[in-house]
Coordinates of C-alpha atoms in Angstrom, one line a residue:
M1 CA 111.5 130.5 30.4
T2 CA 115.3 130.4 30.0
A3 CA 116.9 128.6 27.2
H4 CA 119.9 126.3 28.1
I5 CA 120.3 124.3 24.9
E6 CA 123.9 125.4 24.5
N7 CA 124.7 123.9 28.0
L8 CA 123.4 120.5 27.1
D9 CA 125.4 117.6 25.9
I10 CA 123.0 116.6 23.1
P11 CA 123.8 113.2 21.4
A12 CA 124.4 113.0 17.6
G13 CA 121.1 112.6 15.8
M14 CA 119.0 114.3 18.5
E15 CA 117.3 117.7 18.1
I16 CA 115.4 119.5 20.9
T17 CA 113.0 122.1 19.5
G18 CA 111.3 123.3 22.7
E19 CA 112.5 126.3 24.7
L20 CA 113.8 124.9 28.0
P21 CA 112.6 126.0 31.5
D22 CA 115.0 127.1 34.1
G23 CA 116.7 124.0 35.6
A24 CA 116.1 121.8 32.7
E25 CA 119.8 120.7 32.6
K26 CA 119.1 118.8 35.9
V27 CA 117.0 116.3 34.0
L28 CA 118.2 116.6 30.4
T29 CA 121.5 115.0 31.5
P30 CA 123.9 113.3 29.1
E31 CA 122.8 109.9 30.4
A32 CA 119.1 110.7 30.0
L33 CA 119.5 112.1 26.5
K34 CA 121.7 109.2 25.4
L35 CA 119.0 106.7 26.8
I36 CA 116.3 108.5 24.8
V37 CA 118.3 108.2 21.6
E38 CA 119.0 104.5 22.2
L39 CA 115.5 103.6 23.2
H40 CA 114.1 105.4 20.1
R41 CA 116.4 103.7 17.7
K42 CA 115.8 100.2 19.2
F43 CA 112.1 100.3 20.1
N44 CA 110.2 103.0 18.2
G45 CA 109.7 100.8 15.2
D46 CA 108.2 98.1 17.4
R47 CA 106.0 100.7 19.1
L48 CA 104.6 101.8 15.7
E49 CA 103.9 98.1 14.8
R50 CA 101.9 97.7 18.0
L51 CA 99.9 100.8 17.3
E52 CA 99.1 99.4 13.8
A53 CA 98.0 96.1 15.4
R54 CA 95.5 98.2 17.5
R55 CA 94.1 99.6 14.3
V56 CA 93.8 96.2 12.7
R57 CA 92.0 94.8 15.7
Q58 CA 89.7 97.8 15.8
Q59 CA 88.7 97.2 12.2
E60 CA 88.1 93.5 12.9
I61 CA 85.7 94.5 15.8
A62 CA 83.9 97.0 13.5
N63 CA 83.5 94.1 11.0
G64 CA 81.7 92.0 13.7
A65 CA 84.5 90.2 15.6
D66 CA 84.2 89.9 19.3
L67 CA 86.9 90.1 21.9
D68 CA 87.8 86.8 23.6
F69 CA 90.5 85.2 25.7
L70 CA 93.4 84.3 23.3
P71 CA 93.6 80.7 22.3
E72 CA 97.4 81.0 21.5
T73 CA 98.1 81.9 25.2
K74 CA 95.9 79.3 26.8
E75 CA 98.9 77.5 28.3
I76 CA 100.0 80.6 30.2
R77 CA 96.6 81.0 31.7
E78 CA 96.3 77.3 32.6
D79 CA 99.9 77.0 34.1
E80 CA 99.3 77.4 37.8
S81 CA 103.0 77.5 38.7
W82 CA 104.2 81.0 37.7
Q83 CA 104.1 84.0 39.9
V84 CA 105.2 87.6 39.6
A85 CA 108.0 89.0 41.7
P86 CA 107.3 89.7 45.3
P87 CA 106.4 93.3 46.2
A88 CA 109.3 95.8 45.8
P89 CA 110.5 98.0 48.6
G90 CA 108.0 100.7 49.3
L91 CA 105.2 98.9 47.4
E92 CA 104.2 96.3 50.0
D93 CA 101.4 98.4 51.4
R94 CA 99.3 100.3 48.9
R95 CA 96.0 100.7 50.7
V96 CA 95.6 104.3 49.6
E97 CA 97.2 105.9 46.5
V98 CA 96.7 109.6 45.6
T99 CA 96.9 110.6 42.0
G100 CA 97.7 113.9 40.4
P101 CA 99.9 115.9 38.1
T102 CA 103.5 116.8 38.7
Y103 CA 103.0 120.6 39.0
K104 CA 105.0 122.0 41.9
K105 CA 102.2 122.7 44.4
M106 CA 100.4 119.5 43.6
T107 CA 103.7 117.5 44.0
I108 CA 104.2 118.9 47.5
N109 CA 100.5 118.4 48.4
A110 CA 100.5 114.8 47.1
L111 CA 103.7 113.9 49.0
N112 CA 102.3 115.4 52.2
S113 CA 98.9 113.7 51.8
G114 CA 99.5 110.7 54.0
A115 CA 99.0 108.3 51.1
K116 CA 101.1 105.1 50.8
V117 CA 101.8 105.8 47.1
W118 CA 101.7 108.9 44.9
L119 CA 100.9 108.3 41.3
A120 CA 103.0 111.2 39.8
D121 CA 101.0 111.6 36.6
Q122 CA 102.7 112.6 33.3
E123 CA 99.6 111.3 31.5
D124 CA 95.9 111.9 31.9
A125 CA 96.0 114.4 34.8
N126 CA 98.8 116.3 33.1
T127 CA 99.1 117.9 29.7
P128 CA 101.9 117.2 27.2
Q129 CA 102.7 120.9 27.2
W130 CA 106.5 121.1 26.8
D131 CA 107.0 123.1 30.0
S132 CA 104.9 120.5 31.9
V133 CA 106.9 117.6 30.5
I134 CA 110.2 118.9 31.6
G135 CA 109.0 120.9 34.6
G136 CA 107.4 117.8 36.0
Q137 CA 110.6 115.8 35.9
I138 CA 112.4 118.7 37.6
N139 CA 109.8 118.7 40.4
L140 CA 110.2 115.0 40.9
L141 CA 114.0 115.3 41.2
D142 CA 113.8 118.3 43.4
A143 CA 111.3 116.6 45.7
L144 CA 113.6 113.6 46.1
N145 CA 116.5 115.9 46.8
R146 CA 114.3 117.9 49.2
E147 CA 114.9 121.0 47.2
I148 CA 111.3 121.9 46.4
D149 CA 109.0 124.5 47.9
F150 CA 106.2 126.7 46.7
T151 CA 104.6 130.0 47.7
S152 CA 101.1 130.8 46.5
P153 CA 100.2 134.2 45.2
E154 CA 98.3 134.7 48.5
G155 CA 101.6 134.0 50.4
K156 CA 100.8 130.5 51.6
E157 CA 104.0 128.4 51.8
Y158 CA 104.2 124.7 50.9
T159 CA 107.1 122.6 52.1
L160 CA 107.7 118.8 52.3
A161 CA 107.1 116.7 55.4
P162 CA 110.0 114.5 56.7
D163 CA 111.1 111.7 54.3
E164 CA 109.8 108.9 56.5
E165 CA 106.2 110.4 56.1
L166 CA 106.3 110.6 52.3
P167 CA 104.6 108.1 50.0
T168 CA 106.4 106.0 47.4
I169 CA 106.5 107.7 44.0
V170 CA 105.1 105.8 41.0
V171 CA 105.4 107.7 37.8
R172 CA 102.8 107.3 35.0
P173 CA 104.4 108.0 31.6
R174 CA 102.3 108.9 28.5
G175 CA 100.7 106.0 26.6
W176 CA 102.3 104.4 23.6
H177 CA 100.1 106.4 21.2
M178 CA 101.5 109.9 22.3
P179 CA 104.5 111.4 20.5
E180 CA 106.9 113.9 21.9
K181 CA 107.2 116.5 19.1
H182 CA 109.8 118.6 20.9
I183 CA 112.5 115.9 20.8
L184 CA 113.5 114.5 17.5
V185 CA 115.9 111.6 16.8
D186 CA 117.1 111.1 13.3
G187 CA 114.5 113.6 12.2
E188 CA 111.6 111.6 13.8
E189 CA 109.3 112.5 16.6
T190 CA 110.1 110.5 19.7
S191 CA 107.6 108.5 21.8
G192 CA 106.1 110.4 24.8
S193 CA 106.3 107.1 26.7
L194 CA 110.0 106.5 26.1
V195 CA 110.9 110.2 26.8
D196 CA 109.0 110.3 30.1
F197 CA 110.4 106.9 31.1
A198 CA 114.0 107.8 30.2
L199 CA 114.0 111.2 31.9
Y200 CA 112.7 109.8 35.2
F201 CA 114.7 106.6 35.2
A202 CA 118.0 108.3 34.4
T203 CA 117.6 111.0 37.0
A204 CA 115.1 110.8 39.9
G205 CA 114.8 107.1 39.4
Q206 CA 118.5 106.7 40.3
K207 CA 117.9 108.8 43.4
Q208 CA 115.0 106.5 44.4
I209 CA 117.5 103.5 44.3
E210 CA 119.8 105.4 46.6
K211 CA 116.9 105.9 49.0
G212 CA 116.2 102.1 49.1
K213 CA 113.3 102.0 46.7
G214 CA 113.4 102.1 42.9
P215 CA 112.1 103.5 39.6
Y216 CA 108.5 102.5 39.7
F217 CA 105.9 103.1 36.9
Y218 CA 102.2 102.9 36.1
L219 CA 101.7 101.9 32.5
A220 CA 98.7 103.4 30.8
K221 CA 96.3 102.5 27.9
M222 CA 98.0 99.3 26.8
E223 CA 95.8 97.0 24.7
S224 CA 97.7 93.7 24.6
H225 CA 100.3 91.5 26.2
L226 CA 102.6 92.2 23.3
E227 CA 102.6 95.9 24.3
A228 CA 103.5 94.8 27.8
R229 CA 106.3 92.7 26.3
L230 CA 107.7 95.8 24.6
W231 CA 107.7 97.6 27.9
N232 CA 109.5 94.7 29.5
Q233 CA 112.2 94.8 26.8
V234 CA 112.6 98.6 27.5
F235 CA 113.0 97.9 31.2
E236 CA 115.7 95.2 30.6
Y237 CA 117.6 97.4 28.2
A238 CA 117.6 100.3 30.7
E239 CA 118.6 98.1 33.6
D240 CA 121.5 96.6 31.5
A241 CA 122.6 100.1 30.4
F242 CA 122.8 101.3 34.0
G243 CA 124.2 98.1 35.5
L244 CA 121.2 97.3 37.6
A245 CA 119.8 94.0 38.7
R246 CA 116.7 92.5 36.9
G247 CA 113.5 93.7 38.6
T248 CA 114.9 97.0 39.9
I249 CA 112.3 98.6 37.8
R250 CA 108.7 97.8 38.7
A251 CA 105.5 98.5 36.8
T252 CA 101.8 98.4 37.6
V253 CA 99.6 98.1 34.5
L254 CA 96.4 99.9 34.3
I255 CA 93.7 97.6 32.8
E256 CA 91.8 100.5 31.3
T257 CA 91.2 99.2 27.8
Y258 CA 88.6 96.7 26.7
P259 CA 91.1 94.4 24.9
A260 CA 93.5 94.3 27.8
A261 CA 90.7 92.9 30.1
F262 CA 91.0 89.7 28.1
E263 CA 94.8 89.5 28.5
M264 CA 95.4 90.3 32.2
E265 CA 97.3 87.1 32.9
E266 CA 99.4 87.4 29.8
I267 CA 100.3 91.0 30.7
L268 CA 101.4 89.9 34.2
Y269 CA 103.3 87.0 32.6
E270 CA 105.2 89.3 30.2
L271 CA 106.2 91.6 33.1
R272 CA 106.9 88.9 35.7
E273 CA 110.2 90.2 37.1
H274 CA 109.1 93.8 36.7
S275 CA 105.4 93.4 37.7
A276 CA 103.9 95.3 40.6
G277 CA 100.3 94.3 39.8
L278 CA 97.3 95.6 38.0
N279 CA 94.9 98.6 38.5
A280 CA 91.3 98.9 37.5
G281 CA 91.4 102.1 35.4
R282 CA 87.6 102.6 35.4
W283 CA 87.2 105.8 33.5
D284 CA 89.4 104.9 30.5
Y285 CA 87.9 101.4 30.5
I286 CA 84.4 102.9 29.9
F287 CA 85.9 105.1 27.2
S288 CA 87.5 102.1 25.6
V289 CA 84.2 100.1 25.6
I290 CA 82.6 102.9 23.6
K291 CA 85.7 103.4 21.4
N292 CA 86.0 99.7 20.4
F293 CA 82.3 98.9 19.9
R294 CA 81.0 102.3 18.9
S295 CA 79.6 101.1 15.6
R296 CA 78.1 97.8 16.9
G297 CA 74.6 98.9 17.6
A298 CA 72.3 98.8 20.6
D299 CA 74.1 96.1 22.4
Y300 CA 77.0 98.5 23.1
L301 CA 75.1 101.7 23.7
L302 CA 75.9 102.9 27.2
P303 CA 73.5 105.1 29.1
D304 CA 74.5 108.4 30.8
R305 CA 77.9 108.3 32.3
S306 CA 76.5 108.7 35.8
D307 CA 74.6 105.4 35.4
V308 CA 77.7 103.4 34.5
T309 CA 78.7 102.5 38.0
M310 CA 81.2 99.8 39.2
T311 CA 78.3 97.6 40.1
V312 CA 76.8 97.2 36.6
P313 CA 77.3 93.7 35.2
F314 CA 80.1 94.3 32.7
M315 CA 82.1 96.5 35.1
R316 CA 81.7 94.1 38.1
A317 CA 82.9 91.2 35.9
Y318 CA 86.0 93.2 34.9
T319 CA 86.9 94.1 38.5
E320 CA 86.2 90.6 39.9
L321 CA 88.4 89.1 37.2
L322 CA 91.2 91.6 37.9
V323 CA 91.3 90.7 41.6
R324 CA 91.2 87.0 40.9
T325 CA 93.9 87.2 38.3
C326 CA 96.3 89.3 40.4
H327 CA 96.0 87.3 43.6
K328 CA 96.3 84.0 41.7
R329 CA 99.7 85.3 40.5
G330 CA 100.9 87.0 43.7
A331 CA 100.3 90.5 42.5
H332 CA 98.6 93.6 43.9
A333 CA 95.2 94.5 42.7
I334 CA 94.6 98.2 43.0
G335 CA 91.1 99.7 42.8
G336 CA 89.8 102.5 40.6
M337 CA 89.8 106.3 40.9
S338 CA 87.3 108.0 43.2
A339 CA 87.0 111.4 41.5
F340 CA 85.0 113.1 44.3
V341 CA 86.7 116.2 45.8
P342 CA 85.8 117.9 49.1
A343 CA 83.1 120.5 48.8
K344 CA 82.6 123.8 50.7
D345 CA 78.9 123.1 51.0
P346 CA 78.4 120.9 54.1
A347 CA 75.6 118.8 52.6
A348 CA 77.5 118.3 49.3
N349 CA 80.7 117.4 51.2
E350 CA 78.9 114.9 53.4
A351 CA 77.4 113.3 50.2
A352 CA 80.8 113.1 48.5
F353 CA 82.4 111.5 51.5
A354 CA 79.6 109.0 51.8
K355 CA 80.0 108.0 48.1
V356 CA 83.7 107.6 48.5
R357 CA 83.2 105.4 51.6
E358 CA 80.7 103.2 49.8
D359 CA 83.0 102.9 46.8
K360 CA 86.1 102.0 48.8
S361 CA 84.2 99.6 51.1
R362 CA 83.0 97.7 48.1
E363 CA 86.5 97.5 46.7
A364 CA 88.1 96.3 50.0
G365 CA 85.3 93.8 50.4
N366 CA 85.9 92.5 46.9
G367 CA 89.6 91.8 47.6
F368 CA 91.4 94.9 46.3
D369 CA 94.7 95.7 48.1
G370 CA 94.2 99.4 47.9
S371 CA 92.6 102.1 45.8
W372 CA 93.0 105.6 44.3
V373 CA 91.7 109.0 45.3
A374 CA 92.1 112.2 43.2
H375 CA 92.3 114.6 46.1
P376 CA 94.5 114.7 49.2
G377 CA 91.4 115.5 51.3
M378 CA 90.1 111.9 50.5
V379 CA 93.3 110.1 51.5
A380 CA 92.4 109.6 55.2
L381 CA 89.0 108.2 54.4
C382 CA 90.3 105.7 51.9
K383 CA 93.0 104.6 54.3
E384 CA 90.5 104.2 57.1
V385 CA 88.1 102.1 55.0
F386 CA 90.9 99.7 53.7
T387 CA 92.3 99.4 57.2
E388 CA 89.0 98.1 58.4
T389 CA 89.5 95.2 56.1
L390 CA 93.3 94.8 56.1
G391 CA 94.1 95.7 59.7
D392 CA 97.8 95.5 60.2
K393 CA 98.4 93.4 57.0
P394 CA 100.0 95.3 54.2
N395 CA 97.7 93.7 51.6
Q396 CA 95.2 90.8 51.0
I397 CA 97.0 89.0 48.2
D398 CA 96.3 85.8 50.3
N399 CA 92.5 86.3 49.5
K400 CA 92.7 84.3 46.2
R401 CA 89.0 84.9 45.2
E402 CA 88.8 81.3 43.9
D403 CA 85.0 81.8 43.9
V404 CA 85.4 84.0 40.8
S405 CA 85.0 82.7 37.3
V406 CA 84.4 85.3 34.6
T407 CA 83.5 84.5 31.0
A408 CA 84.1 86.5 27.9
A409 CA 80.3 86.9 27.5
E410 CA 80.2 88.5 31.0
L411 CA 82.9 90.9 30.1
L412 CA 81.1 91.8 26.9
D413 CA 77.6 92.2 28.6
V414 CA 77.3 95.9 28.1
R415 CA 73.6 95.4 27.1
S416 CA 72.6 94.7 30.7
T417 CA 73.7 98.1 31.9
P418 CA 70.7 99.8 33.4
G419 CA 70.0 103.5 32.9
A420 CA 68.8 106.0 30.4
I421 CA 70.2 108.3 27.7
T422 CA 68.9 111.7 28.7
E423 CA 69.2 115.3 27.6
A424 CA 70.7 116.1 31.0
G425 CA 73.4 113.5 30.3
L426 CA 74.1 114.9 26.9
R427 CA 74.4 118.4 28.3
T428 CA 76.7 117.2 31.0
N429 CA 79.0 115.5 28.5
I430 CA 79.1 118.8 26.5
N431 CA 79.6 121.0 29.5
V432 CA 82.3 118.8 31.1
G433 CA 84.1 118.2 27.8
I434 CA 84.3 121.8 26.8
Q435 CA 85.3 123.0 30.3
Y436 CA 88.0 120.3 30.5
L437 CA 89.4 121.0 27.1
R438 CA 89.8 124.7 27.7
A439 CA 91.8 123.9 30.9
W440 CA 93.8 121.3 29.0
L441 CA 94.7 123.7 26.2
E442 CA 95.9 126.1 28.8
G443 CA 98.2 123.5 30.4
N444 CA 96.0 122.1 33.2
G445 CA 95.2 118.4 33.0
A446 CA 93.4 117.9 36.3
V447 CA 90.3 120.1 36.8
A448 CA 87.5 120.0 39.4
I449 CA 84.2 120.4 37.6
H450 CA 80.8 119.9 39.3
G451 CA 82.4 118.3 42.4
L452 CA 84.5 115.8 40.5
M453 CA 88.2 115.8 39.6
E454 CA 88.1 115.4 35.8
D455 CA 91.1 114.3 33.6
A456 CA 91.6 113.3 30.0
A457 CA 89.8 110.0 30.5
T458 CA 86.5 111.6 31.6
A459 CA 86.8 114.0 28.7
E460 CA 87.2 111.1 26.4
I461 CA 84.0 109.5 27.7
S462 CA 82.1 112.7 27.3
R463 CA 83.0 113.3 23.6
S464 CA 82.8 109.6 22.8
Q465 CA 79.3 109.3 24.2
V466 CA 78.2 112.3 22.2
W467 CA 79.7 110.7 19.0
Q468 CA 78.1 107.3 19.6
W469 CA 74.7 108.7 20.5
L470 CA 74.8 110.9 17.4
D471 CA 76.0 108.0 15.1
A472 CA 73.3 105.7 16.4
G473 CA 70.6 108.4 16.2
V474 CA 69.4 107.6 19.7
E475 CA 66.2 109.0 21.2
L476 CA 66.6 111.0 24.4
D477 CA 64.2 110.9 27.3
T478 CA 62.7 114.1 25.9
G479 CA 61.7 112.3 22.7
E480 CA 64.2 114.2 20.6
T481 CA 66.6 112.4 18.4
V482 CA 70.3 113.2 18.8
T483 CA 71.4 115.0 15.6
R484 CA 74.3 117.2 14.7
E485 CA 71.9 120.2 14.8
L486 CA 70.7 119.3 18.3
V487 CA 74.3 118.8 19.6
E488 CA 75.4 122.2 18.1
K489 CA 72.3 123.8 19.7
L490 CA 73.0 122.4 23.1
V491 CA 76.7 123.3 22.8
A492 CA 75.8 126.9 22.1
E493 CA 73.4 126.9 25.1
E494 CA 76.0 125.3 27.5
V495 CA 78.8 127.7 26.4
A496 CA 76.5 130.6 26.9
G497 CA 76.1 129.6 30.5
L498 CA 79.8 129.3 31.2
P499 CA 81.6 132.2 32.9
G500 CA 83.5 134.8 31.0
D501 CA 83.4 135.9 27.4
P502 CA 82.0 133.2 25.0
A503 CA 85.0 134.0 22.7
D504 CA 87.3 132.6 25.4
W505 CA 85.7 129.2 25.0
K506 CA 86.0 129.1 21.2
D507 CA 89.1 127.0 20.9
A508 CA 87.8 124.4 23.3
T509 CA 84.4 124.4 21.7
D510 CA 85.8 124.0 18.2
L511 CA 88.0 121.2 19.4
F512 CA 85.2 119.4 21.2
L513 CA 82.9 119.6 18.1
S514 CA 85.7 118.4 15.9
V515 CA 85.9 115.1 17.8
A516 CA 82.2 114.8 18.9
V517 CA 80.3 115.4 15.6
A518 CA 82.9 114.4 13.0
P519 CA 81.9 111.7 10.5
D520 CA 85.0 109.6 11.5
Y521 CA 85.8 108.8 15.1
V522 CA 89.1 110.1 16.4
D523 CA 91.0 107.5 18.5
F524 CA 92.3 110.0 21.1
L525 CA 91.1 113.6 21.5
T526 CA 94.5 114.4 23.0
L527 CA 96.2 113.9 19.6
P528 CA 94.5 116.8 17.8
A529 CA 94.6 118.8 21.0
Y530 CA 98.4 118.2 21.2
A531 CA 98.7 119.4 17.7
K532 CA 97.3 122.8 18.8
M533 CA 99.9 123.2 21.5
D534 CA 103.2 124.9 20.9

């Protein structure tokens, strides 16, 4: 680490408290820092209001209210005339998108993967460790300038393929709930969302415009169209500040919260000029179902995570509605993450590839225009499967899915999910949650565990299921009731089976227990985890 604070042109009212990595001045430019200050002063109050609105709605649900399509926006849903902007340059064909963090090696591997789009993740597959926040932005800029390379400790060299073979970069900033504690404006912590957006937009995003594309984003964890409206206002402000035409910025919204599933059309409407479609963020969606209805009894008790597939009724309703909504409005519908990673064991590898093929075939057949994979080794298979449906067409937005009609009751039908709550499922949640949290605290946000690429979303499911099963006092397949004592016993047994000294797992174990067995549910485990980071 090399400090360069004295070399930065820091605006009045801003304080940067983190030590800067070498090269930070390339992205902490006067234009980027000025934009952070302006966005904070203009929009942070609105951001906090929207977070408070989330809290209010959560309390209403806890008190017995159900989610439903909004009566006040009925006219938007019934107006058949409006459409989103046509696909932006580089976003016409999205049949396979690879996701991953912006670490240097992974940046090169993702860009060399053969995917159509790389979701450059500053959110769930990353950690908000200060070095990663700034280092990721440096890597994105260096990649666009073709100034990036990496040599592994074993001597393997990684370099970029030619520009014409590289995917379009779409950056995922942190969600509205995450602060950035290392950048203060007027003595206040800034928004992780606005910091990530401003740093990319003002630096690498401008380079994208020069290359004939643009600053494109994935927007995570939104819960309402009013949160989308706030993003749209941010985009308009940034475009005006840099003298850019409306619609230069484009954003794909992850529909990965339960409330947002009831506001898909309104979210597209708010972002019309800036919209690049919607994505079915399956893992966070499952987490959000538990989070929002955790105290509503047996009707919202989900079985083991492995049983909550995309074909269970409430998940199928959500994905069918997403495709119908997007194609009705001329927008891309992007399918969910396949978390399987290639395995060294031939039988396990064959099984993983078969599951990915089945998953992507179902999505292509349901009308999705493309889908995500978590590992470059799965890109070719996903591309092949979607090409079987798309052929030479860049997408299937013309497949309007007018046969689909989804009701609020179908979206809420968690009760019909088949499956069991088992000791094995409880152990898996504990094991995966603790393994992931240790890696996260050490600065790694994407971790292969038991053949799956895990990120913060799956860790959220793991700890949320433990909390919900404990709160409800469910009976496992063994006949045992889930109690705090049982959870602590299984935690000790699982940790004892993990490699290394059990003391090395203490911080992750303590953090997992603090959110899994606490009397009060913590909205995001990443918030107390971030507090433990320097």
